[in-house]
Coordinates of C-alpha atoms in Angstrom, one line a residue:
R255 CA 43.5 197.5 279.1
A256 CA 46.8 195.8 278.2
F257 CA 48.4 192.9 280.1
L258 CA 51.8 191.3 280.0
L259 CA 51.4 187.5 280.0
Y260 CA 54.0 184.7 280.3
N261 CA 53.8 181.4 278.4
K262 CA 55.7 178.5 280.0
V263 CA 55.6 176.4 276.8
S264 CA 57.4 178.9 274.6
N265 CA 59.2 180.7 277.4
S266 CA 57.9 184.0 276.0
I267 CA 56.1 187.2 277.2
F268 CA 53.3 188.6 275.1
I269 CA 50.9 191.5 275.2
S270 CA 47.2 190.8 275.7
I271 CA 44.7 193.7 275.1
E272 CA 41.3 193.5 276.6
G273 CA 38.9 194.5 273.8
N274 CA 35.3 195.5 273.7
A275 CA 32.2 194.2 271.9
A276 CA 32.2 197.0 269.3
M277 CA 35.8 196.4 268.1
K278 CA 36.6 195.4 264.5
R279 CA 37.3 191.7 264.0
A280 CA 39.1 189.8 261.3
Y281 CA 39.0 186.0 261.3
L282 CA 42.1 184.9 259.4
D283 CA 42.6 181.3 260.5
N284 CA 40.4 179.6 258.0
S285 CA 42.9 176.8 257.4
A286 CA 42.2 175.7 260.9
T287 CA 38.4 175.9 260.5
T288 CA 35.8 178.0 258.8
R289 CA 32.5 179.5 260.1
P290 CA 29.6 177.4 258.8
S291 CA 27.6 179.3 256.2
Q292 CA 23.9 180.2 256.6
A293 CA 23.1 177.7 253.9
V294 CA 24.9 174.9 255.8
R295 CA 23.2 175.8 259.1
D296 CA 19.8 175.8 257.4
A297 CA 20.5 172.4 255.8
M298 CA 21.5 170.9 259.1
V299 CA 18.5 172.2 261.0
H300 CA 16.3 170.9 258.2
S301 CA 18.0 167.5 258.5
M302 CA 17.6 167.4 262.3
E303 CA 14.0 168.5 262.2
E304 CA 12.6 166.8 259.1
V305 CA 15.0 164.1 257.9
Y306 CA 16.3 162.7 261.1
F307 CA 15.5 159.1 260.3
N308 CA 18.0 156.3 260.1
P309 CA 18.8 155.8 256.4
S310 CA 19.1 152.0 257.0
A311 CA 15.5 151.7 258.0
L312 CA 12.8 150.5 255.5
Y313 CA 9.9 152.9 255.9
G314 CA 9.3 155.9 253.6
P315 CA 10.8 158.7 255.7
A316 CA 14.0 156.7 256.2
M317 CA 14.3 156.2 252.4
Q318 CA 14.1 160.0 252.0
A319 CA 17.2 160.2 254.4
E320 CA 18.9 157.7 252.1
K321 CA 18.1 159.8 249.1
E322 CA 19.7 162.8 250.8
L323 CA 22.9 160.7 251.2
T324 CA 22.8 159.8 247.6
A325 CA 22.4 163.4 246.5
A326 CA 25.4 164.4 248.7
R327 CA 27.6 161.7 247.2
K328 CA 26.7 163.0 243.8
A329 CA 27.6 166.6 244.7
L330 CA 31.0 165.5 245.8
A331 CA 31.6 163.1 243.0
D332 CA 30.7 165.7 240.4
Q333 CA 33.4 168.0 241.8
L334 CA 36.1 165.4 241.5
G335 CA 35.1 163.5 238.3
V336 CA 34.2 160.1 239.7
P337 CA 31.0 158.0 239.9
A338 CA 28.9 158.7 243.0
K339 CA 29.4 155.1 244.2
N340 CA 33.1 156.0 244.7
V341 CA 32.4 158.4 247.6
I342 CA 32.4 157.3 251.2
F343 CA 31.5 159.6 254.1
T344 CA 33.9 159.7 257.1
S345 CA 34.4 161.8 260.2
G346 CA 36.7 164.2 258.4
G347 CA 40.1 164.5 256.8
T348 CA 41.9 162.4 259.3
G349 CA 39.5 159.5 259.0
S350 CA 39.6 159.7 255.2
D351 CA 43.4 159.7 255.1
N352 CA 43.6 156.8 257.5
L353 CA 41.0 154.8 255.6
A354 CA 42.9 155.3 252.3
I355 CA 46.4 154.6 253.6
L356 CA 45.9 151.9 256.2
G357 CA 43.0 150.4 254.2
H358 CA 45.0 150.1 251.0
L359 CA 48.3 149.0 252.4
Q360 CA 46.5 146.2 254.3
T361 CA 45.4 144.7 251.0
L362 CA 49.0 144.2 249.7
R363 CA 50.7 140.9 249.9
G364 CA 54.2 142.3 249.6
K365 CA 55.6 144.8 252.1
G366 CA 56.8 147.5 249.7
E367 CA 57.3 151.1 250.5
V368 CA 54.9 154.0 251.2
L369 CA 56.3 157.4 250.4
Y370 CA 55.0 160.6 252.0
T371 CA 56.2 164.2 251.6
A372 CA 57.8 166.1 254.5
A373 CA 55.0 168.6 254.2
E374 CA 52.2 166.1 255.1
H375 CA 49.7 166.7 257.9
A376 CA 50.1 164.3 260.8
A377 CA 47.0 162.5 259.7
V378 CA 49.0 161.2 256.7
K379 CA 52.4 161.1 258.2
N380 CA 51.4 159.1 261.2
A381 CA 49.1 156.8 259.2
C382 CA 52.1 155.9 257.0
R383 CA 54.2 155.2 260.1
E384 CA 51.4 153.1 261.6
A385 CA 51.2 151.1 258.4
E386 CA 54.9 150.4 258.8
A387 CA 54.3 149.1 262.3
R388 CA 51.2 147.1 261.4
F389 CA 52.0 145.7 258.0
G390 CA 55.8 145.8 257.6
C391 CA 55.9 148.2 254.7
K392 CA 58.6 150.8 254.9
A393 CA 57.5 154.4 255.4
V394 CA 59.9 156.9 253.8
E395 CA 59.8 160.7 253.8
I396 CA 60.2 162.6 250.5
P397 CA 62.2 165.8 251.1
L398 CA 61.1 169.3 250.2
T399 CA 62.8 172.2 248.3
R400 CA 63.6 175.4 250.2
E401 CA 60.4 176.8 248.8
G402 CA 58.4 174.0 250.4
S403 CA 57.5 172.0 247.3
V404 CA 58.2 168.4 246.7
D405 CA 61.8 167.8 245.7
L406 CA 61.0 166.0 242.4
E407 CA 64.7 165.1 241.7
A408 CA 64.9 163.4 245.1
L409 CA 61.6 161.6 244.5
E410 CA 62.8 160.4 241.1
G411 CA 65.6 158.7 242.9
M412 CA 63.3 157.1 245.5
L413 CA 60.8 155.6 243.2
S414 CA 61.1 151.9 242.2
E415 CA 59.0 148.8 241.5
N416 CA 59.0 148.4 245.3
T417 CA 57.0 151.6 245.8
A418 CA 53.4 150.7 246.8
M419 CA 51.9 154.1 247.6
I420 CA 52.7 157.8 247.4
C421 CA 51.0 160.3 249.6
V422 CA 51.0 164.0 248.9
M423 CA 48.8 167.0 249.9
Q424 CA 47.1 169.2 247.3
V425 CA 47.9 172.4 249.1
C426 CA 50.3 172.7 252.1
N427 CA 48.3 173.8 255.1
E428 CA 51.2 175.8 256.6
T429 CA 52.8 177.5 253.6
G430 CA 50.1 177.5 250.9
V431 CA 52.4 175.7 248.4
I432 CA 50.4 174.0 245.6
M433 CA 52.1 170.6 245.2
P434 CA 53.1 169.4 241.7
I435 CA 50.7 166.4 241.6
A436 CA 50.8 166.1 237.8
E437 CA 54.6 165.9 237.8
I438 CA 54.5 163.4 240.7
A439 CA 52.0 161.2 238.8
A440 CA 54.2 161.3 235.7
L441 CA 57.2 160.1 237.6
R442 CA 55.1 157.4 239.2
D443 CA 53.8 156.2 235.8
R444 CA 57.4 156.0 234.5
L445 CA 59.2 154.5 237.5
A446 CA 56.7 152.9 239.8
P447 CA 53.6 152.1 237.7
K448 CA 52.1 149.8 240.4
A449 CA 52.1 152.5 243.0
V450 CA 48.9 154.2 243.9
L451 CA 48.8 158.0 244.5
H452 CA 46.8 159.3 247.5
V453 CA 46.1 163.1 247.7
D454 CA 45.1 164.9 250.9
G455 CA 42.8 167.5 249.5
V456 CA 41.7 169.0 252.8
Q457 CA 43.2 172.4 252.0
G458 CA 42.5 172.3 248.3
F459 CA 39.0 170.9 247.8
M460 CA 36.6 173.5 246.3
R461 CA 39.3 176.2 246.2
L462 CA 41.3 174.6 243.3
P463 CA 39.8 172.4 240.6
F464 CA 40.8 168.7 240.8
S465 CA 40.0 165.6 238.7
L466 CA 41.2 162.2 239.9
K467 CA 41.0 160.8 236.4
K468 CA 42.9 163.6 234.7
L469 CA 45.7 163.6 237.3
C470 CA 45.8 159.8 237.6
V471 CA 45.2 159.9 241.3
Q472 CA 43.7 156.9 243.0
S473 CA 42.3 158.4 246.2
Y474 CA 41.4 161.8 247.6
A475 CA 40.5 163.0 251.1
L476 CA 38.4 166.0 252.0
S477 CA 36.9 167.7 255.1
G478 CA 33.7 169.7 255.5
H479 CA 34.8 172.3 258.1
K480 CA 37.5 173.8 255.8
I481 CA 34.9 174.9 253.3
H482 CA 32.2 176.5 255.6
G483 CA 30.7 173.1 256.4
P484 CA 30.4 171.4 259.8
K485 CA 33.1 169.7 261.8
G486 CA 33.0 165.9 262.1
V487 CA 32.3 165.1 258.5
G488 CA 34.4 164.4 255.4
A489 CA 34.8 161.9 252.6
L490 CA 37.2 159.6 250.9
V491 CA 36.8 159.6 247.1
W492 CA 38.5 157.1 244.8
Q493 CA 38.9 155.9 241.2
D494 CA 37.7 152.5 240.1
G495 CA 40.4 149.9 240.8
F496 CA 41.6 151.4 244.1
R497 CA 41.5 148.6 246.7
F498 CA 41.1 149.2 250.4
R499 CA 39.8 147.4 253.5
P500 CA 37.4 148.9 256.0
Q501 CA 39.0 150.2 259.2
I502 CA 35.7 150.3 261.1
V503 CA 33.5 147.2 261.2
G504 CA 29.9 146.8 262.3
G505 CA 26.6 146.9 260.6
G506 CA 27.9 147.1 257.1
Q507 CA 26.8 150.6 256.2
Q508 CA 28.3 152.3 253.1
D509 CA 28.8 149.0 251.2
D510 CA 30.5 147.6 254.3
L511 CA 33.4 150.0 253.8
R512 CA 32.7 152.1 256.8
S513 CA 30.2 150.8 259.3
G514 CA 28.2 152.9 261.6
T515 CA 25.0 154.9 261.2
E516 CA 25.7 157.8 258.8
N517 CA 26.0 161.3 260.1
T518 CA 23.0 162.5 258.1
C519 CA 23.0 166.0 259.6
G520 CA 26.7 166.6 259.0
I521 CA 26.4 165.1 255.5
A522 CA 23.6 167.5 254.7
G523 CA 25.8 170.4 255.8
L524 CA 28.7 169.1 253.7
R525 CA 26.4 168.9 250.6
A526 CA 25.2 172.5 251.2
A527 CA 28.8 173.7 251.6
V528 CA 29.7 172.2 248.3
E529 CA 26.7 173.4 246.4
T530 CA 26.9 177.0 247.7
Y531 CA 30.6 177.6 247.6
P532 CA 31.1 180.7 245.6
A533 CA 32.4 180.2 242.1
D534 CA 34.6 183.2 242.3
G535 CA 35.7 182.4 245.9
Y536 CA 39.3 181.4 245.1
E537 CA 39.9 184.4 242.8
H538 CA 38.7 186.7 245.5
M539 CA 41.0 185.1 248.1
L540 CA 43.9 185.4 245.8
Q541 CA 43.3 189.1 245.3
M542 CA 43.0 189.6 249.1
K543 CA 46.2 187.7 249.8
R544 CA 48.2 189.7 247.2
L545 CA 46.8 192.9 248.5
L546 CA 47.8 192.0 252.1
V547 CA 51.3 191.1 251.0
S548 CA 51.6 194.4 249.1
L549 CA 50.4 196.4 252.1
L550 CA 52.8 194.6 254.4
R551 CA 55.8 195.1 252.1
E552 CA 54.9 198.8 251.9
K553 CA 54.7 199.2 255.7
L554 CA 57.4 196.7 256.6
P555 CA 59.8 196.3 253.7
E556 CA 61.6 193.4 255.5
T557 CA 58.5 191.3 255.5
T558 CA 59.5 187.6 254.9
V559 CA 57.1 185.4 253.0
V560 CA 57.7 181.7 253.6
G561 CA 57.3 179.5 250.5
F562 CA 56.7 180.8 247.0
P563 CA 56.1 184.5 246.6
A564 CA 52.4 185.5 246.6
E565 CA 52.6 186.4 242.9
D566 CA 53.8 182.8 242.0
D567 CA 51.1 180.5 240.6
R568 CA 52.4 177.8 242.8
S569 CA 51.3 179.8 245.9
A570 CA 47.7 179.1 246.8
G571 CA 45.4 182.1 247.1
H572 CA 44.1 181.4 250.5
V573 CA 47.2 180.6 252.7
L574 CA 50.0 183.0 253.6
S575 CA 53.0 182.2 255.9
V576 CA 54.8 185.4 256.8
A577 CA 57.4 186.4 259.4
F578 CA 58.9 189.6 260.9
P579 CA 62.1 188.6 262.7
P580 CA 63.0 188.9 265.5
V581 CA 59.3 189.1 266.6
R582 CA 58.1 185.7 267.8
A583 CA 55.0 184.3 266.2
E584 CA 53.1 183.6 269.4
T585 CA 53.8 187.1 270.7
L586 CA 52.5 188.7 267.5
L587 CA 49.5 186.3 267.4
H588 CA 48.3 187.4 270.9
A589 CA 49.0 191.0 270.2
L590 CA 46.7 190.8 267.1
E591 CA 44.2 188.8 269.1
G592 CA 43.8 191.9 271.3
D593 CA 42.7 193.8 268.1
G594 CA 40.2 191.1 267.2
I595 CA 42.5 189.7 264.5
Y596 CA 42.9 185.9 264.6
V597 CA 45.7 184.2 262.8
G598 CA 47.5 180.9 263.2
T599 CA 51.1 179.7 263.7
G600 CA 51.1 176.7 261.4
S601 CA 49.0 173.5 261.7
A602 CA 46.3 174.1 264.3
C603 CA 46.7 170.4 265.3
S604 CA 50.3 170.9 266.5
S605 CA 50.5 174.6 267.3
K606 CA 50.2 174.1 271.1
K607 CA 53.2 171.7 271.3
G608 CA 55.8 174.5 271.4
K609 CA 58.1 172.9 268.8
H610 CA 59.5 174.2 265.5
S611 CA 57.2 173.3 262.5
A612 CA 58.3 170.0 260.9
V613 CA 57.4 171.5 257.5
L614 CA 59.5 174.7 257.9
T615 CA 62.3 172.6 259.3
A616 CA 62.2 170.4 256.2
M617 CA 62.4 173.5 254.1
K618 CA 65.6 174.5 256.0
T619 CA 64.0 177.7 257.0
P620 CA 66.2 179.9 259.3
N621 CA 65.4 179.6 263.0
A622 CA 64.5 183.3 263.3
V623 CA 61.9 182.9 260.5
M624 CA 60.5 179.7 262.0
D625 CA 60.2 181.4 265.4
G626 CA 58.3 184.3 263.8
A627 CA 56.1 182.7 261.1
I628 CA 52.4 183.3 261.4
R629 CA 49.8 181.8 259.1
I630 CA 47.1 184.0 257.6
S631 CA 44.5 181.9 255.9
L632 CA 41.5 183.4 254.1
C633 CA 38.0 182.6 253.1
P634 CA 35.7 184.1 250.4
E635 CA 34.1 186.3 253.0
N636 CA 37.3 188.2 253.9
T637 CA 37.3 191.8 252.8
E638 CA 39.7 194.5 251.6
E639 CA 38.9 196.5 254.8
E640 CA 40.1 193.5 256.8
M641 CA 43.3 193.3 254.9
R642 CA 44.1 197.0 255.4
F643 CA 43.1 196.8 259.1
T644 CA 45.3 193.7 259.6
A645 CA 48.3 195.2 257.7
E646 CA 48.1 198.4 259.8
K647 CA 47.9 196.4 263.1
I648 CA 50.8 194.1 262.2
K649 CA 52.9 197.2 261.4
E650 CA 52.0 198.8 264.8
H651 CA 52.8 195.6 266.8
V652 CA 55.9 194.6 264.9
E653 CA 57.5 198.1 265.4
L654 CA 56.6 198.0 269.1
L655 CA 57.7 194.5 269.8
R656 CA 61.0 194.9 268.0
R657 CA 62.0 197.4 270.6
F658 CA 61.8 194.6 273.2
A659 CA 63.4 191.9 271.1
R660 CA 66.6 190.3 272.4
R661 CA 69.7 191.3 270.6

């Protein structure tokens, strides 16, 4: 059964189709969150049933809980090329970004400037603005190119001895653009050598290789639920020499850098997610993304890819932003939902606010494309069958909805 529904926020009408339990499903909003893997679920159940002790206690079973935390730190540290002591567990990407940005800028005597790219997640952008309000440092936005990458020429003109911190994401959560971190670090070394570089790796960790030491990055944030781990757990990872103050005080856990009893169950799940993430996962997602784009172009030649083309090495293999003007994104999202296909419309944290994406606006994306851009984000479990099913359903809905589009 099909229904016409009206959304007051976006002032749009969309089609909702009541499905059945046997229908095909394709979950393609993995940048919002991923389904915890079986290995993660098993590790968390084991932690709750067998290693539920407080790791700060002194008896034997509690020491086993502490050993589990140490093993999890090492698993993360090995992925990023730092000592295990340079890993602190947090509540997720937002907590990690806040701890790095607010924690570091609080240590500085001079005010200085903190630069952040226009593509940044609100966790970074708002932390920089909060630092400006609290500590007096000036928060300045770095512009983007039309493809959604950092405008390196503009950044070069912004860097100076007054630059205290630069914040950049590894992969843009809305467009899939891989940011030029090596080039940014080189500009920093030449023009603002005292500035630290913080990378939000929430959309890149485990999907793309990353070494803090090789890239001269001082701090890195990650989140568990983006890599088939649980929600509510993440980590801040840093190089020796990076200074930051705790933002949560209490019993002095984690070397007094983040007080509070550790989320041992979530940390066990995060460790399992890291240790079982498929080695060929990224290559598989890249193949699926390129197949989907090829199918869409074949069925709908006017398909608009936002950001770099899918064939470009600067386009991450697991995130695709695509539009079919004049079809609106929310309308298409709900039409696909009726087929059991779940996609996003940009950052899940701001998709309900009914505003144009700040990232696409910074890219000077035409309004018709911004209104129509959906985000398809993949995981290693997505299949070729799902790509073909999705492409066919997008074609059906776009051709139907264009008949009702305003002209």
